[in-house]
Coordinates of C-alpha atoms in Angstrom, one line a residue:
Chain Q
X256 CA 18.5 -16.0 16.7
X257 CA 21.5 -14.8 18.5
X258 CA 21.7 -11.9 16.8
X259 CA 17.8 -11.1 18.2
X260 CA 18.6 -12.0 21.8
X261 CA 22.2 -9.9 21.5
X262 CA 20.0 -6.8 20.4
X263 CA 17.3 -7.8 23.2
X264 CA 19.5 -9.4 25.7
X265 CA 22.2 -5.9 26.2
X266 CA 21.0 -3.7 28.6
X267 CA 22.3 -0.8 26.8
X268 CA 19.1 -1.0 24.7
X269 CA 17.1 -0.6 27.2
X270 CA 17.6 2.9 28.5
X271 CA 18.6 6.2 27.9
X272 CA 17.4 8.7 25.2
X273 CA 18.5 5.8 22.4
X274 CA 17.0 2.8 24.5
X275 CA 13.8 1.3 23.4
X276 CA 11.0 2.5 25.4
X277 CA 12.7 5.8 24.6
X278 CA 12.5 5.3 20.7
X279 CA 9.1 3.8 21.0
X280 CA 7.5 6.3 22.4
X281 CA 9.0 9.0 19.9
X282 CA 7.6 7.0 17.8
X283 CA 4.4 6.1 19.2
X284 CA 4.0 10.6 19.4
X285 CA 5.2 11.2 15.9
X286 CA 2.8 8.7 14.8
X287 CA 0.0 9.1 16.9
X288 CA 0.1 13.4 15.8
X289 CA 0.3 13.0 12.2
X290 CA -2.3 10.0 12.3
X291 CA -5.1 12.2 14.1
X292 CA -4.0 15.2 11.8
X293 CA -4.5 12.9 8.9
X294 CA -8.2 11.5 10.4
X295 CA -9.0 15.4 11.3
X296 CA -8.6 16.2 7.6
X297 CA -10.0 12.8 5.8
X298 CA -12.9 11.5 7.8
X299 CA -15.2 15.0 7.8
X300 CA -14.0 15.7 3.9
X301 CA -14.6 12.0 3.0
X302 CA -18.3 11.9 4.4
X303 CA -19.0 15.1 2.7
X304 CA -18.2 14.1 -0.5
X305 CA -20.0 10.7 -0.3
X306 CA -23.1 12.4 1.2
X307 CA -23.3 15.1 -1.3
X308 CA -21.2 13.4 -4.1
X309 CA -19.3 16.2 -4.9
X310 CA -15.6 15.9 -5.3
X311 CA -15.6 12.2 -6.3
X312 CA -13.0 12.5 -8.8
X313 CA -10.6 14.5 -6.3
X314 CA -10.9 11.3 -4.0
X315 CA -10.4 8.7 -6.8
X316 CA -7.2 10.7 -8.4
X317 CA -6.0 11.5 -4.7
X318 CA -5.9 7.7 -3.9
X319 CA -4.3 6.8 -7.1
X320 CA -1.4 8.9 -6.5
X321 CA -0.9 8.5 -2.9
X322 CA -0.3 4.4 -4.3
X323 CA 2.1 5.7 -6.7
X324 CA 4.2 8.0 -4.7
X325 CA 7.2 6.5 -3.2
X326 CA 7.1 7.3 0.4
X327 CA 10.7 7.4 0.5
X328 CA 11.4 10.4 -2.1
X329 CA 8.5 12.6 -0.9
X330 CA 10.3 12.8 2.1
X331 CA 13.6 13.7 1.4
X332 CA 12.2 15.8 -1.3
X333 CA 9.8 17.6 1.6
X334 CA 12.2 17.5 4.0
X335 CA 15.0 19.2 2.0
X336 CA 12.3 22.4 0.7
X337 CA 11.2 22.7 3.1
X338 CA 14.5 22.6 5.8
X339 CA 15.5 19.9 8.9
X340 CA 15.4 21.2 12.4
X341 CA 12.2 20.9 13.7
X342 CA 9.1 18.0 13.1
X343 CA 6.9 19.7 11.4
X344 CA 8.6 19.0 7.6
X345 CA 8.5 15.2 8.5
X346 CA 5.1 15.3 9.9
X347 CA 3.8 16.6 6.7
X348 CA 4.6 13.6 4.3
X349 CA 3.1 11.4 7.0
X350 CA 0.0 13.3 6.9
X351 CA -0.1 13.3 3.0
X352 CA 0.2 9.6 3.1
X353 CA -1.9 8.8 5.6
X354 CA -5.1 11.0 3.8
X355 CA -5.9 9.1 1.0
X356 CA -6.7 5.6 2.4
X357 CA -9.0 7.3 4.8
X358 CA -10.5 9.7 2.5
X359 CA -11.1 6.7 0.0
X360 CA -12.8 4.8 2.2
X361 CA -15.2 6.9 4.4
X362 CA -15.6 8.4 0.8
X363 CA -16.8 4.7 -0.5
X364 CA -18.4 3.5 2.8
X365 CA -20.5 6.7 2.6
X366 CA -21.9 6.5 -0.9
X367 CA -22.5 2.9 -0.4
X368 CA -25.2 3.0 1.5
X369 CA -27.9 1.4 0.6
X370 CA -29.9 4.2 -0.8
X371 CA -33.5 3.1 0.1
X372 CA -32.4 2.9 3.7
X373 CA -31.4 6.7 3.5
X374 CA -35.0 7.5 2.3
X375 CA -36.4 5.5 4.9
X376 CA -34.3 7.7 7.2
X377 CA -35.3 11.3 5.2
X378 CA -39.0 9.7 5.6
X379 CA -38.7 9.4 9.2
X380 CA -37.9 13.1 9.4
X381 CA -34.1 13.5 9.8
X382 CA -32.8 15.9 8.5
X383 CA -28.9 15.8 5.6
X384 CA -26.8 16.1 8.4
X385 CA -28.9 13.7 10.8
X386 CA -29.2 11.2 7.6
X387 CA -25.1 11.3 7.6
X388 CA -24.2 11.1 11.1
X389 CA -27.0 8.9 12.3
X390 CA -27.2 6.6 9.2
X391 CA -25.1 6.6 7.1
X392 CA -21.8 6.5 9.1
X393 CA -23.1 3.4 11.5
X394 CA -23.6 1.6 8.7
X395 CA -20.2 2.6 6.3
X396 CA -18.4 2.2 9.9
X397 CA -16.5 -0.6 8.6
X398 CA -15.2 1.2 6.2
X399 CA -14.2 3.9 7.7
X400 CA -11.9 1.6 10.0
X401 CA -10.7 0.3 7.4
X402 CA -9.3 3.4 6.2
X403 CA -7.7 4.5 9.5
X404 CA -6.6 1.0 9.9
X405 CA -4.7 1.2 6.9
X406 CA -3.6 4.8 7.1
X407 CA -2.2 4.3 10.6
X408 CA -0.7 1.8 9.5
X409 CA 1.3 3.4 6.8
X410 CA 2.3 5.7 8.9
X411 CA 3.6 3.2 11.3
X412 CA 5.7 2.4 8.1
X413 CA 6.6 5.5 7.2
X414 CA 7.8 6.7 10.4
X415 CA 10.4 4.0 10.2
X416 CA 11.7 5.3 7.1
X417 CA 11.4 8.6 8.2
X418 CA 14.3 8.2 10.9
X419 CA 16.7 8.0 7.5
X420 CA 15.8 12.5 7.3
X421 CA 16.7 12.4 11.0
X422 CA 13.7 11.9 13.3
X423 CA 13.7 9.3 16.2
X424 CA 11.8 6.4 16.7
X425 CA 12.0 2.8 16.0
X426 CA 13.9 3.3 12.3
X427 CA 16.8 4.5 14.0
X428 CA 17.8 1.2 15.0
X429 CA 17.0 0.1 11.2
X430 CA 18.9 2.9 9.4
X431 CA 21.4 3.4 11.6
X432 CA 22.0 -0.1 12.0
X433 CA 22.5 0.0 8.4
X434 CA 25.0 2.4 8.6
X435 CA 27.2 1.1 10.8
X436 CA 27.0 -2.6 9.5
X437 CA 25.3 -3.3 12.8
X438 CA 22.6 -6.0 11.8
X439 CA 21.4 -7.3 15.4
X440 CA 20.3 -3.9 15.3
X441 CA 18.7 -4.0 11.8
X442 CA 16.9 -6.9 12.4
X443 CA 16.0 -5.7 16.8
X444 CA 14.8 -2.4 15.4
X445 CA 12.8 -4.4 12.3
X446 CA 11.5 -6.9 14.7
X447 CA 9.9 -3.7 16.8
X448 CA 8.6 -2.6 13.9
X449 CA 6.5 -5.3 13.0
X450 CA 5.3 -5.9 17.0
X451 CA 4.0 -1.8 16.2
X452 CA 2.7 -2.9 13.3
X453 CA 0.9 -6.2 14.6
X454 CA -0.4 -4.1 17.5
X455 CA -1.8 -1.7 15.2
X456 CA -3.6 -4.4 13.2
X457 CA -5.1 -6.1 16.2
X458 CA -6.2 -2.7 18.0
X459 CA -8.3 -1.7 14.9
X460 CA -9.8 -5.3 14.8
X461 CA -10.4 -5.1 18.4
X462 CA -11.6 -1.0 18.0
X463 CA -14.3 -2.8 15.0
X464 CA -15.6 -5.8 17.4
X465 CA -17.0 -2.9 19.7
X466 CA -17.9 -0.3 17.7
X467 CA -19.5 -1.6 15.0
X468 CA -23.2 -2.2 15.1
X469 CA -24.2 -6.2 15.0
X470 CA -27.0 -5.5 12.8
X471 CA -24.1 -3.8 9.9
X472 CA -22.1 -6.5 10.9
X473 CA -24.3 -8.9 9.4
X474 CA -24.3 -7.8 6.8
X475 CA -21.8 -9.5 3.8
X476 CA -19.0 -6.2 3.8
X477 CA -16.9 -5.2 0.8
X478 CA -13.0 -4.9 1.3
X479 CA -12.0 -2.3 -0.5
X480 CA -8.5 -2.1 0.3
X481 CA -5.9 0.4 -1.4
X482 CA -2.4 -0.2 -1.0
X483 CA 0.4 1.7 1.1
Chain M
X295 CA 17.0 26.4 -1.1
X296 CA 18.8 29.9 -1.9
X297 CA 18.7 30.0 -5.2
X298 CA 18.6 26.3 -6.6
X299 CA 16.3 25.5 -9.1
X300 CA 14.3 22.6 -8.4
X301 CA 15.3 20.5 -11.6
X302 CA 18.9 21.2 -12.9
X303 CA 18.2 19.7 -17.2
X304 CA 22.1 19.4 -17.9
X305 CA 22.5 17.2 -14.2
X306 CA 19.8 15.2 -16.4
X307 CA 21.6 15.4 -19.6
X308 CA 24.6 14.4 -18.0
X309 CA 23.5 11.6 -16.1
X310 CA 21.1 9.7 -18.3
X311 CA 23.4 7.4 -19.8
X312 CA 26.8 7.6 -18.9
X313 CA 27.6 4.3 -18.5
X314 CA 27.7 3.9 -14.6
X315 CA 25.4 1.6 -13.0
X316 CA 24.4 4.9 -11.3
X317 CA 23.1 6.5 -14.5
X318 CA 19.6 6.8 -14.7
X319 CA 18.6 4.7 -17.6
X320 CA 20.6 1.9 -15.8
X321 CA 18.9 2.8 -12.3
X322 CA 15.2 2.5 -14.5
X323 CA 16.1 -1.0 -15.8
X324 CA 17.3 -2.0 -12.3
X325 CA 13.5 -0.4 -10.8
X326 CA 11.7 -2.2 -13.5
X327 CA 13.3 -5.2 -13.0
X328 CA 12.8 -5.3 -9.1
X329 CA 9.1 -3.7 -9.5
X330 CA 7.6 -6.2 -12.1
X331 CA 9.1 -9.7 -11.2
X332 CA 7.3 -9.7 -8.3
X333 CA 3.9 -9.5 -10.0
X334 CA 4.7 -11.8 -12.3
X335 CA 6.0 -13.7 -9.4
X336 CA 3.0 -12.8 -7.3
X337 CA 0.0 -14.0 -10.2
X338 CA 2.2 -17.3 -10.9
X339 CA 1.6 -18.5 -7.3
X340 CA -1.7 -17.3 -6.5
X341 CA -3.6 -18.2 -9.6
X342 CA -3.1 -21.8 -8.6
X343 CA -3.4 -20.8 -4.5
X344 CA -6.3 -18.5 -5.8
X345 CA -8.5 -21.8 -7.5
X346 CA -7.4 -23.9 -4.5
X347 CA -9.3 -21.5 -2.2
X348 CA -12.2 -21.3 -4.7
X349 CA -12.2 -25.5 -4.8
X350 CA -12.0 -25.7 -1.0
X351 CA -13.3 -23.0 0.7
X352 CA -11.7 -23.9 4.3
X353 CA -8.4 -23.0 2.5
X354 CA -9.1 -19.3 2.5
X355 CA -9.8 -18.1 5.6
X356 CA -6.0 -19.0 6.7
X357 CA -5.0 -17.9 3.6
X358 CA -6.7 -14.4 3.9
X359 CA -5.7 -14.3 7.4
X360 CA -1.7 -14.8 6.6
X361 CA -1.9 -12.4 3.9
X362 CA -4.0 -9.4 6.2
X363 CA -0.7 -9.7 8.0
X364 CA 2.1 -9.7 5.9
X365 CA 0.4 -7.0 4.0
X366 CA 0.6 -4.8 7.6
X367 CA 4.2 -5.6 7.8
X368 CA 6.2 -2.4 6.3
X369 CA 8.3 -3.0 3.3
X370 CA 11.8 -1.8 5.3
X371 CA 10.7 -4.2 8.0
X372 CA 10.7 -6.8 5.3
X373 CA 13.8 -5.5 3.5
X374 CA 15.5 -5.9 6.8
X375 CA 14.7 -9.1 7.9
X376 CA 15.3 -10.5 4.5
X377 CA 18.6 -8.7 4.3
X378 CA 20.1 -11.6 7.1
X379 CA 19.2 -14.1 4.4
X380 CA 20.0 -13.2 1.1
X381 CA 22.3 -10.5 1.4
X382 CA 22.7 -7.2 -0.3
X383 CA 21.2 -8.9 -3.4
X384 CA 18.2 -7.8 -5.8
X385 CA 16.3 -11.1 -4.3
X386 CA 16.0 -9.1 -1.0
X387 CA 14.0 -6.5 -2.3
X388 CA 12.6 -9.1 -5.2
X389 CA 11.0 -11.9 -2.1
X390 CA 9.5 -9.2 0.3
X391 CA 7.3 -7.6 -2.6
X392 CA 6.2 -10.8 -4.0
X393 CA 4.4 -11.2 -0.8
X394 CA 2.8 -7.6 -1.2
X395 CA 1.9 -9.3 -4.8
X396 CA 0.5 -12.3 -2.9
X397 CA -1.5 -10.4 -0.6
X398 CA -3.2 -8.2 -3.0
X399 CA -3.6 -10.9 -5.9
X400 CA -4.5 -14.0 -4.1
X401 CA -7.7 -12.0 -3.1
X402 CA -8.2 -10.6 -6.2
X403 CA -8.3 -14.3 -7.8
X404 CA -10.6 -15.1 -5.4
X405 CA -13.1 -12.8 -6.2
X406 CA -13.0 -13.2 -9.4
X407 CA -14.0 -16.8 -9.7
X408 CA -16.6 -16.3 -7.3
X409 CA -17.6 -13.8 -8.9
X410 CA -18.3 -15.7 -12.3
X411 CA -22.4 -15.5 -12.2
X412 CA -23.7 -19.3 -11.6
X413 CA -25.7 -19.6 -14.9
X414 CA -22.7 -19.1 -16.6
X415 CA -21.2 -22.0 -15.3
X416 CA -24.1 -23.9 -16.2
X417 CA -24.6 -22.9 -19.1
X418 CA -21.1 -23.9 -20.0
X419 CA -21.9 -27.5 -18.0
X420 CA -25.0 -28.3 -20.3
X421 CA -22.8 -26.7 -23.4
X422 CA -20.1 -30.1 -22.8
X423 CA -17.7 -27.9 -21.0
X424 CA -14.8 -30.7 -19.3
X425 CA -13.8 -28.6 -15.9
X426 CA -10.4 -27.6 -16.9
X427 CA -11.6 -26.4 -20.2
X428 CA -14.4 -24.8 -18.7
X429 CA -11.6 -23.2 -16.1
X430 CA -9.8 -22.3 -18.8
X431 CA -12.3 -21.1 -21.6
X432 CA -15.3 -19.8 -19.7
X433 CA -14.6 -18.7 -16.0
X434 CA -10.9 -17.2 -16.3
X435 CA -12.4 -15.1 -19.0
X436 CA -14.8 -14.0 -16.8
X437 CA -13.2 -13.0 -13.5
X438 CA -10.0 -11.0 -15.8
X439 CA -11.9 -7.5 -15.2
X440 CA -11.6 -8.2 -11.3
X441 CA -8.1 -9.8 -11.6
X442 CA -6.6 -6.9 -13.6
X443 CA -8.2 -5.1 -10.8
X444 CA -5.9 -6.4 -8.3
X445 CA -2.9 -6.9 -10.7
X446 CA -3.2 -2.6 -11.4
X447 CA -2.9 -2.5 -7.6
X448 CA 0.1 -4.8 -7.3
X449 CA 2.0 -3.6 -9.9
X450 CA 1.8 0.1 -9.0
X451 CA 2.2 -0.7 -5.5
X452 CA 5.2 -2.5 -6.3
X453 CA 6.8 -0.2 -8.6
X454 CA 6.5 3.3 -5.8
X455 CA 7.7 0.1 -3.0
X456 CA 10.8 -1.0 -5.1
X457 CA 12.5 2.8 -4.1
X458 CA 12.5 1.8 -0.5
X459 CA 15.0 -0.9 -1.3
X460 CA 17.4 1.9 -1.8
X461 CA 17.8 2.1 1.9
X462 CA 19.6 -1.6 2.1
X463 CA 21.3 -0.5 -1.5
X464 CA 19.3 -2.2 -3.9
X465 CA 16.3 0.4 -4.7
X466 CA 16.6 1.2 -8.8
X467 CA 15.2 5.0 -8.8
X468 CA 15.4 5.0 -4.9
X469 CA 18.8 5.4 -4.7
X470 CA 18.5 8.9 -6.5
X471 CA 16.5 10.3 -3.2
X472 CA 19.6 8.6 -1.2
X473 CA 21.6 11.1 -3.7
X474 CA 19.6 14.2 -3.6
X475 CA 19.2 13.3 0.0
X476 CA 23.2 13.5 0.6
X477 CA 24.3 16.1 -1.7
X478 CA 20.9 18.1 -0.4
X479 CA 20.6 18.9 -3.7
X480 CA 16.6 18.3 -5.2
X481 CA 17.5 17.3 -8.8
X482 CA 17.8 13.6 -8.5
X483 CA 14.9 13.4 -5.8
X484 CA 12.5 15.2 -8.6
X485 CA 13.9 12.9 -11.1
X486 CA 13.4 10.0 -9.6
X487 CA 9.7 10.8 -8.1
X488 CA 9.1 11.6 -11.9
X489 CA 9.8 8.6 -13.0
X490 CA 8.5 6.1 -10.5
X491 CA 5.0 8.1 -11.2
X492 CA 5.7 7.9 -15.2
X493 CA 6.3 3.6 -14.8
X494 CA 2.9 3.6 -12.3
X495 CA 1.4 5.8 -15.0
X496 CA 2.8 3.9 -18.2
X497 CA 2.0 0.4 -16.5
X498 CA -1.5 1.0 -15.5
X499 CA -2.5 2.2 -18.8
X500 CA -0.7 -1.2 -20.6
X501 CA -3.0 -3.1 -18.1
X502 CA -6.4 -1.0 -18.8
X503 CA -5.1 -1.9 -22.5
X504 CA -5.0 -5.2 -21.9
X505 CA -8.3 -5.8 -19.9
X506 CA -10.2 -4.0 -23.1
X507 CA -8.3 -6.4 -24.8
X508 CA -9.0 -9.4 -23.1
X509 CA -12.6 -8.9 -22.6
X510 CA -14.1 -7.6 -26.0
X511 CA -17.5 -8.9 -24.7
X512 CA -17.6 -5.9 -22.5
X513 CA -17.4 -3.0 -24.9
X514 CA -19.4 -5.2 -27.7
X515 CA -22.2 -5.1 -24.1
X516 CA -22.3 -1.5 -24.0
X517 CA -22.7 -0.2 -26.8
X518 CA -25.6 -2.3 -27.9

């Protein structure tokens, strides 16, 4: 515990480009960028595959591959091959690892919508796209949000590891601390990342409460968790 | 990478089993131990805990919430925190990964046991099965597909997560990533990723096979 007070009580850790606020901001910037890119790719694609049923195999294979791919290996390989210097090489693996959870859960959610419900929507005169956006997506929303939550947590975790290949952010405290055997910095960084991951978790719980229609929430939901 | 091939096979041949602790085969061995031990320990804990959650449903909500929180913590964070307790040993990797395995396996055991159809349970009671024998001979076998689905997820994730342990000095094949990065040399990285993926595919295959052997009735029903 005195390691914690040593780390958080040190005023030097609270200012400058390698202080906690600056590192936190960096971490949030990379994570938000990677998360947004992944969501822009995976949500529409998952909706399309779930709605049309085409390309389902691709979705399942990508989910399994992402679960088995070692984060650190992918990170060092991509950055080694593309080259360091800019942020882009680090964003690539972050996005690659964030896409599958969103893709799979969006696909499962849209595909799992009760066919009677879709038929009723068609019967009311809605077209294909309207059925998807006004019926299937609201019903699938809990699973889509689950996918987004898992991806966000994955991104926060991977961005931490990415400090190893030179990315800034909270991972610096852990990686640099390990390199110089300054364990207060390691533990302090770990606590900060843990707090950030929990904040993301709770933020998504709150979004779920607000965004999901009460009628949908009343139904017992399925949980299709996929691992990080 | 100016002309450097993605894989230098002579490097692989020289480092496969050269007797040093950083030989590829030695790293693979360590990786296997650190990946499977958490899953085995996790299953050993998840079975009784899952049973308890089914028997006393009020237990399940807090257990699930706790597991959900654990699961959202990045593994590097848990490794770093355990580093101060267990030091540079394999336990620093195995203990956090056991928690991750539990987070997947407890819901799997609970879902599996609650998926046993009521008529099956009642038939077993009517045939004179006592609770313990009913659990072992009827309910657990019927729950096998759901539990094994969880076991597959837990095993594959565990295999891939071990490599992060390399950052704290205990990562099995993950050490190849560090080595390759420090020397800016892609061969160890590619070899490490390939072996991790192979290990994951092979273990997944074994578990699929185990499920087929443990639930012969599902095949009989399909062919009937």
